[in-house]
Amino acid sequence: MYKPDDVTEAHIRPLITHVQLQERMTELAREISHDYRGQSIVAVCILKGSFIFFSDMIRKLDLPMHCEFLGVSSYGNKMVSSGEVKLTLDVSDTLEGRHVVVFEDIVDSGLTLSYILQALRARRPATLKSCSLLLKPDSLKTEVDVDYLGFKIGNEFVVGYGIDYAGRFRGLPYIGFIEHGH
Ligand code: IMP
Ligand code: MG
């Protein structure tokens, strides 16, 4: 068995290219901009994994917005969901009465996103929706609403484009998976 530090970019097989990511995000941003036309939103970035997805999406959205950042940590350095979610950073502004859209990198068991949505719903936003770049439908352990979805993927462990393995590979410009055995 390899240790996380032994995994290199050579062990990563590309799954979704940079161009595919950009094209899909353009479509998603168009959909969101259309749905919220005439309104302003609070765009919430779920740290750390969503920071690149978030920064690309807000530049594609044609809407007035405020940006907020919510830090959660759910995995430690393992490849399986612990189901435990720890809040590491809270949003800095009130969400009450506002149109909130949460941006998440990946929904696996669904536990993290449902925890986040429940926590934010308690702040009484006017509306609350979620946008996830990736979803692993076969891994879901709870019902969770993903209102805007980039791609459905299989159960493979993915990295890149903000998503990490033991803190690494966030800077890859594409999404790839770590080949079996690593
Ligand atoms: P969930 O609570 O099981 O849905 O997990 C959600 C969080 O786990 C995501 O926000 C990621 O941080 C992490 N995660 C889930 N699947 C992967 C993966 O394939 N690669 C890296 N991180 C993942
Ligand atoms: Mg995450």
PDB file of C-alpha atoms and ligand atoms in Angstrom:
ATOM      1  CA  MET A   1       0.000   0.000   0.000  1.00  0.00           C
ATOM      2  CA  TYR A   2       1.294   3.458  -0.901  1.00  0.00           C
ATOM      3  CA  LYS A   3       1.436   6.429   1.415  1.00  0.00           C
ATOM      4  CA  PRO A   4      -0.237   9.654   0.190  1.00  0.00           C
ATOM      5  CA  ASP A   5       3.150  11.259  -0.471  1.00  0.00           C
ATOM      6  CA  ASP A   6       4.127   8.425  -2.846  1.00  0.00           C
ATOM      7  CA  VAL A   7       1.239   9.244  -5.180  1.00  0.00           C
ATOM      8  CA  THR A   8       2.423  11.488  -8.013  1.00  0.00           C
ATOM      9  CA  GLU A   9       0.761  13.077 -11.024  1.00  0.00           C
ATOM     10  CA  ALA A  10       1.827   9.995 -13.020  1.00  0.00           C
ATOM     11  CA  HIS A  11      -0.734   7.970 -11.032  1.00  0.00           C
ATOM     12  CA  ILE A  12      -3.570  10.312 -11.995  1.00  0.00           C
ATOM     13  CA  ARG A  13      -5.729   9.470 -14.998  1.00  0.00           C
ATOM     14  CA  PRO A  14      -7.576  12.462 -16.540  1.00  0.00           C
ATOM     15  CA  LEU A  15     -11.366  12.188 -16.306  1.00  0.00           C
ATOM     16  CA  ILE A  16     -12.736  15.654 -17.107  1.00  0.00           C
ATOM     17  CA  THR A  17     -10.585  18.038 -19.134  1.00  0.00           C
ATOM     18  CA  HIS A  18     -10.113  21.736 -18.490  1.00  0.00           C
ATOM     19  CA  VAL A  19     -12.155  22.523 -21.629  1.00  0.00           C
ATOM     20  CA  GLN A  20     -15.018  20.232 -20.582  1.00  0.00           C
ATOM     21  CA  LEU A  21     -15.057  21.887 -17.148  1.00  0.00           C
ATOM     22  CA  GLN A  22     -15.198  25.378 -18.645  1.00  0.00           C
ATOM     23  CA  GLU A  23     -17.964  24.480 -21.115  1.00  0.00           C
ATOM     24  CA  ARG A  24     -20.163  22.871 -18.464  1.00  0.00           C
ATOM     25  CA  MET A  25     -19.635  25.778 -16.055  1.00  0.00           C
ATOM     26  CA  THR A  26     -20.644  28.253 -18.747  1.00  0.00           C
ATOM     27  CA  GLU A  27     -23.930  26.330 -19.137  1.00  0.00           C
ATOM     28  CA  LEU A  28     -24.502  26.167 -15.370  1.00  0.00           C
ATOM     29  CA  ALA A  29     -23.782  29.875 -14.948  1.00  0.00           C
ATOM     30  CA  ARG A  30     -26.244  30.691 -17.714  1.00  0.00           C
ATOM     31  CA  GLU A  31     -28.917  28.603 -15.991  1.00  0.00           C
ATOM     32  CA  ILE A  32     -28.308  30.216 -12.582  1.00  0.00           C
ATOM     33  CA  SER A  33     -28.176  33.744 -14.043  1.00  0.00           C
ATOM     34  CA  HIS A  34     -31.489  33.073 -15.783  1.00  0.00           C
ATOM     35  CA  ASP A  35     -33.181  31.665 -12.657  1.00  0.00           C
ATOM     36  CA  TYR A  36     -32.173  34.637 -10.472  1.00  0.00           C
ATOM     37  CA  ARG A  37     -32.667  37.368 -13.052  1.00  0.00           C
ATOM     38  CA  GLY A  38     -33.547  40.690 -11.402  1.00  0.00           C
ATOM     39  CA  GLN A  39     -32.328  39.503  -7.999  1.00  0.00           C
ATOM     40  CA  SER A  40     -29.056  39.568  -6.189  1.00  0.00           C
ATOM     41  CA  ILE A  41     -27.528  36.488  -4.560  1.00  0.00           C
ATOM     42  CA  VAL A  42     -25.152  35.546  -1.797  1.00  0.00           C
ATOM     43  CA  ALA A  43     -22.726  33.068  -3.355  1.00  0.00           C
ATOM     44  CA  VAL A  44     -21.248  30.819  -0.650  1.00  0.00           C
ATOM     45  CA  CYS A  45     -17.968  29.045  -1.361  1.00  0.00           C
ATOM     46  CA  ILE A  46     -17.427  25.855   0.641  1.00  0.00           C
ATOM     47  CA  LEU A  47     -13.744  25.791   1.570  1.00  0.00           C
ATOM     48  CA  LYS A  48     -11.399  24.411   0.810  1.00  0.00           C
ATOM     49  CA  GLY A  49     -12.263  22.161  -2.141  1.00  0.00           C
ATOM     50  CA  SER A  50     -14.587  24.551  -3.994  1.00  0.00           C
ATOM     51  CA  PHE A  51     -12.350  27.587  -4.227  1.00  0.00           C
ATOM     52  CA  ILE A  52     -11.361  27.135  -7.870  1.00  0.00           C
ATOM     53  CA  PHE A  53     -14.834  26.077  -9.041  1.00  0.00           C
ATOM     54  CA  PHE A  54     -16.287  29.034  -7.121  1.00  0.00           C
ATOM     55  CA  SER A  55     -13.885  31.579  -8.577  1.00  0.00           C
ATOM     56  CA  ASP A  56     -14.595  30.389 -12.130  1.00  0.00           C
ATOM     57  CA  MET A  57     -18.367  30.327 -11.555  1.00  0.00           C
ATOM     58  CA  ILE A  58     -18.669  33.820 -10.081  1.00  0.00           C
ATOM     59  CA  ARG A  59     -16.802  35.209 -13.085  1.00  0.00           C
ATOM     60  CA  LYS A  60     -19.297  33.517 -15.401  1.00  0.00           C
ATOM     61  CA  LEU A  61     -22.442  34.566 -13.480  1.00  0.00           C
ATOM     62  CA  ASP A  62     -24.256  37.577 -14.861  1.00  0.00           C
ATOM     63  CA  LEU A  63     -25.811  38.667 -11.553  1.00  0.00           C
ATOM     64  CA  PRO A  64     -25.221  41.128  -8.733  1.00  0.00           C
ATOM     65  CA  MET A  65     -23.738  39.128  -5.848  1.00  0.00           C
ATOM     66  CA  HIS A  66     -21.938  39.072  -2.568  1.00  0.00           C
ATOM     67  CA  CYS A  67     -19.370  36.358  -1.868  1.00  0.00           C
ATOM     68  CA  GLU A  68     -19.161  34.467   1.387  1.00  0.00           C
ATOM     69  CA  PHE A  69     -16.855  31.674   2.522  1.00  0.00           C
ATOM     70  CA  LEU A  70     -17.756  28.729   4.707  1.00  0.00           C
ATOM     71  CA  GLY A  71     -15.026  26.371   5.869  1.00  0.00           C
ATOM     72  CA  VAL A  72     -15.827  22.737   6.546  1.00  0.00           C
ATOM     73  CA  SER A  73     -13.599  19.766   6.999  1.00  0.00           C
ATOM     74  CA  SER A  74     -14.984  16.287   6.565  1.00  0.00           C
ATOM     75  CA  TYR A  75     -12.338  13.802   5.567  1.00  0.00           C
ATOM     76  CA  GLY A  76      -8.996  14.056   7.291  1.00  0.00           C
ATOM     77  CA  ASN A  77      -6.504  12.339   5.002  1.00  0.00           C
ATOM     78  CA  LYS A  78      -8.611   9.307   4.161  1.00  0.00           C
ATOM     79  CA  MET A  79     -10.368   8.330   0.965  1.00  0.00           C
ATOM     80  CA  VAL A  80     -13.629   7.412   2.708  1.00  0.00           C
ATOM     81  CA  SER A  81     -16.214   9.768   4.163  1.00  0.00           C
ATOM     82  CA  SER A  82     -16.123   9.931   7.929  1.00  0.00           C
ATOM     83  CA  GLY A  83     -19.583  11.503   8.001  1.00  0.00           C
ATOM     84  CA  GLU A  84     -18.236  13.947  10.555  1.00  0.00           C
ATOM     85  CA  VAL A  85     -18.348  17.569   9.538  1.00  0.00           C
ATOM     86  CA  LYS A  86     -16.421  20.261  11.365  1.00  0.00           C
ATOM     87  CA  LEU A  87     -17.055  23.965  10.812  1.00  0.00           C
ATOM     88  CA  THR A  88     -13.663  25.657  10.422  1.00  0.00           C
ATOM     89  CA  LEU A  89     -14.819  29.096   9.228  1.00  0.00           C
ATOM     90  CA  ASP A  90     -18.219  30.774   9.343  1.00  0.00           C
ATOM     91  CA  VAL A  91     -19.710  33.261   6.868  1.00  0.00           C
ATOM     92  CA  SER A  92     -19.178  36.864   7.920  1.00  0.00           C
ATOM     93  CA  ASP A  93     -22.495  38.426   6.884  1.00  0.00           C
ATOM     94  CA  THR A  94     -26.154  37.758   7.661  1.00  0.00           C
ATOM     95  CA  LEU A  95     -28.027  35.399   5.332  1.00  0.00           C
ATOM     96  CA  GLU A  96     -31.473  36.274   6.624  1.00  0.00           C
ATOM     97  CA  GLY A  97     -33.940  37.153   3.868  1.00  0.00           C
ATOM     98  CA  ARG A  98     -31.335  36.763   1.117  1.00  0.00           C
ATOM     99  CA  HIS A  99     -31.075  34.449  -1.891  1.00  0.00           C
ATOM    100  CA  VAL A 100     -28.279  32.062  -1.020  1.00  0.00           C
ATOM    101  CA  VAL A 101     -26.509  29.743  -3.464  1.00  0.00           C
ATOM    102  CA  VAL A 102     -23.973  27.308  -2.028  1.00  0.00           C
ATOM    103  CA  PHE A 103     -21.107  26.117  -4.253  1.00  0.00           C
ATOM    104  CA  GLU A 104     -19.641  22.706  -3.420  1.00  0.00           C
ATOM    105  CA  ASP A 105     -16.924  20.764  -5.219  1.00  0.00           C
ATOM    106  CA  ILE A 106     -18.203  17.230  -4.861  1.00  0.00           C
ATOM    107  CA  VAL A 107     -21.109  15.365  -3.275  1.00  0.00           C
ATOM    108  CA  ASP A 108     -20.123  11.834  -2.291  1.00  0.00           C
ATOM    109  CA  SER A 109     -22.149  10.420   0.636  1.00  0.00           C
ATOM    110  CA  GLY A 110     -24.099  13.703   0.683  1.00  0.00           C
ATOM    111  CA  LEU A 111     -23.527  14.077   4.431  1.00  0.00           C
ATOM    112  CA  THR A 112     -21.407  17.229   4.146  1.00  0.00           C
ATOM    113  CA  LEU A 113     -23.777  19.116   1.863  1.00  0.00           C
ATOM    114  CA  SER A 114     -26.875  18.142   3.856  1.00  0.00           C
ATOM    115  CA  TYR A 115     -25.160  19.270   7.047  1.00  0.00           C
ATOM    116  CA  ILE A 116     -24.265  22.594   5.423  1.00  0.00           C
ATOM    117  CA  LEU A 117     -27.752  23.163   4.001  1.00  0.00           C
ATOM    118  CA  GLN A 118     -29.326  22.416   7.367  1.00  0.00           C
ATOM    119  CA  ALA A 119     -26.942  24.803   9.129  1.00  0.00           C
ATOM    120  CA  LEU A 120     -27.608  27.584   6.601  1.00  0.00           C
ATOM    121  CA  ARG A 121     -31.372  27.048   6.574  1.00  0.00           C
ATOM    122  CA  ALA A 122     -31.332  27.902  10.282  1.00  0.00           C
ATOM    123  CA  ARG A 123     -30.120  31.405   9.296  1.00  0.00           C
ATOM    124  CA  ARG A 124     -33.465  31.921   7.521  1.00  0.00           C
ATOM    125  CA  PRO A 125     -32.422  32.865   3.977  1.00  0.00           C
ATOM    126  CA  ALA A 126     -35.265  33.848   1.594  1.00  0.00           C
ATOM    127  CA  THR A 127     -34.183  30.964  -0.653  1.00  0.00           C
ATOM    128  CA  LEU A 128     -31.389  28.408  -0.441  1.00  0.00           C
ATOM    129  CA  LYS A 129     -30.052  26.410  -3.388  1.00  0.00           C
ATOM    130  CA  SER A 130     -26.968  24.325  -4.019  1.00  0.00           C
ATOM    131  CA  CYS A 131     -24.613  23.944  -6.945  1.00  0.00           C
ATOM    132  CA  SER A 132     -22.109  21.099  -7.054  1.00  0.00           C
ATOM    133  CA  LEU A 133     -19.474  20.508  -9.705  1.00  0.00           C
ATOM    134  CA  LEU A 134     -19.470  16.729  -9.175  1.00  0.00           C
ATOM    135  CA  LEU A 135     -21.851  14.104  -7.789  1.00  0.00           C
ATOM    136  CA  LYS A 136     -21.244  10.398  -7.127  1.00  0.00           C
ATOM    137  CA  PRO A 137     -24.831   9.058  -7.352  1.00  0.00           C
ATOM    138  CA  ASP A 138     -23.860   5.509  -6.323  1.00  0.00           C
ATOM    139  CA  SER A 139     -22.238   6.752  -3.081  1.00  0.00           C
ATOM    140  CA  LEU A 140     -25.155   8.761  -1.702  1.00  0.00           C
ATOM    141  CA  LYS A 141     -26.098   7.801   1.848  1.00  0.00           C
ATOM    142  CA  THR A 142     -28.647  10.531   2.422  1.00  0.00           C
ATOM    143  CA  GLU A 143     -31.160  12.472   0.368  1.00  0.00           C
ATOM    144  CA  VAL A 144     -29.719  15.825  -0.560  1.00  0.00           C
ATOM    145  CA  ASP A 145     -30.891  18.521  -2.960  1.00  0.00           C
ATOM    146  CA  VAL A 146     -28.375  19.446  -5.632  1.00  0.00           C
ATOM    147  CA  ASP A 147     -30.173  22.113  -7.644  1.00  0.00           C
ATOM    148  CA  TYR A 148     -27.384  22.712 -10.160  1.00  0.00           C
ATOM    149  CA  LEU A 149     -25.021  19.901 -11.073  1.00  0.00           C
ATOM    150  CA  GLY A 150     -21.926  19.868 -13.269  1.00  0.00           C
ATOM    151  CA  PHE A 151     -21.162  16.175 -13.788  1.00  0.00           C
ATOM    152  CA  LYS A 152     -22.215  12.796 -12.423  1.00  0.00           C
ATOM    153  CA  ILE A 153     -19.207  10.523 -11.938  1.00  0.00           C
ATOM    154  CA  GLY A 154     -18.567   6.961 -10.720  1.00  0.00           C
ATOM    155  CA  ASN A 155     -17.160   5.967  -7.344  1.00  0.00           C
ATOM    156  CA  GLU A 156     -13.548   6.702  -8.223  1.00  0.00           C
ATOM    157  CA  PHE A 157     -11.567   9.019  -5.932  1.00  0.00           C
ATOM    158  CA  VAL A 158     -10.917  12.210  -7.878  1.00  0.00           C
ATOM    159  CA  VAL A 159      -8.460  15.079  -7.501  1.00  0.00           C
ATOM    160  CA  GLY A 160      -7.640  18.356  -9.211  1.00  0.00           C
ATOM    161  CA  TYR A 161      -9.353  21.637  -9.901  1.00  0.00           C
ATOM    162  CA  GLY A 162      -9.422  22.436  -6.170  1.00  0.00           C
ATOM    163  CA  ILE A 163     -10.095  18.874  -4.998  1.00  0.00           C
ATOM    164  CA  ASP A 164      -7.365  17.229  -2.952  1.00  0.00           C
ATOM    165  CA  TYR A 165      -5.963  13.946  -1.800  1.00  0.00           C
ATOM    166  CA  ALA A 166      -4.354  14.481   1.621  1.00  0.00           C
ATOM    167  CA  GLY A 167      -4.044  18.168   0.774  1.00  0.00           C
ATOM    168  CA  ARG A 168      -2.371  17.638  -2.591  1.00  0.00           C
ATOM    169  CA  PHE A 169      -3.234  18.080  -6.285  1.00  0.00           C
ATOM    170  CA  ARG A 170      -5.598  21.038  -5.816  1.00  0.00           C
ATOM    171  CA  GLY A 171      -3.723  22.968  -8.512  1.00  0.00           C
ATOM    172  CA  LEU A 172      -4.301  20.520 -11.376  1.00  0.00           C
ATOM    173  CA  PRO A 173      -6.317  22.301 -14.102  1.00  0.00           C
ATOM    174  CA  TYR A 174      -8.384  19.146 -14.806  1.00  0.00           C
ATOM    175  CA  ILE A 175     -10.222  16.464 -12.787  1.00  0.00           C
ATOM    176  CA  GLY A 176      -8.521  13.082 -12.664  1.00  0.00           C
ATOM    177  CA  PHE A 177      -8.748   9.918 -10.619  1.00  0.00           C
ATOM    178  CA  ILE A 178      -6.052   8.120  -8.723  1.00  0.00           C
ATOM    179  CA  GLU A 179      -5.453   4.769 -10.346  1.00  0.00           C
ATOM    180  CA  HIS A 180      -6.327   1.686  -8.343  1.00  0.00           C
ATOM    181  CA  GLY A 181      -3.644   0.488  -5.967  1.00  0.00           C
ATOM    182  CA  HIS A 182      -2.521   3.960  -4.853  1.00  0.00           C
TER     183      HIS A 182
HETATM  184  P1  IMP B   1     -19.585  13.660   1.496  1.00  0.00           P
HETATM  185  O1  IMP B   1     -19.898  14.226   2.833  1.00  0.00           O
HETATM  186  O2  IMP B   1     -19.303  12.173   1.574  1.00  0.00           O
HETATM  187  O3  IMP B   1     -20.619  13.971   0.438  1.00  0.00           O
HETATM  188  O4  IMP B   1     -18.217  14.249   1.043  1.00  0.00           O
HETATM  189  C1  IMP B   1     -18.096  15.508   0.585  1.00  0.00           C
HETATM  190  C2  IMP B   1     -16.676  16.004   0.738  1.00  0.00           C
HETATM  191  O5  IMP B   1     -15.736  14.924   0.754  1.00  0.00           O
HETATM  192  C3  IMP B   1     -16.315  16.836  -0.462  1.00  0.00           C
HETATM  193  O6  IMP B   1     -16.593  18.175  -0.220  1.00  0.00           O
HETATM  194  C4  IMP B   1     -14.832  16.561  -0.600  1.00  0.00           C
HETATM  195  O7  IMP B   1     -14.109  17.462   0.207  1.00  0.00           O
HETATM  196  C5  IMP B   1     -14.650  15.167  -0.081  1.00  0.00           C
HETATM  197  N1  IMP B   1     -14.636  14.179  -1.179  1.00  0.00           N
HETATM  198  C6  IMP B   1     -15.623  13.359  -1.560  1.00  0.00           C
HETATM  199  N2  IMP B   1     -15.272  12.597  -2.601  1.00  0.00           N
HETATM  200  C7  IMP B   1     -13.998  12.955  -2.889  1.00  0.00           C
HETATM  201  C8  IMP B   1     -13.065  12.547  -3.912  1.00  0.00           C
HETATM  202  O8  IMP B   1     -13.323  11.699  -4.778  1.00  0.00           O
HETATM  203  N3  IMP B   1     -11.865  13.165  -3.881  1.00  0.00           N
HETATM  204  C9  IMP B   1     -11.523  14.108  -2.958  1.00  0.00           C
HETATM  205  N4  IMP B   1     -12.365  14.539  -2.020  1.00  0.00           N
HETATM  206  C10 IMP B   1     -13.588  13.958  -1.986  1.00  0.00           C
HETATM  207 MG    MG B   2     -15.328  19.681   0.061  1.00  0.00          MG
END
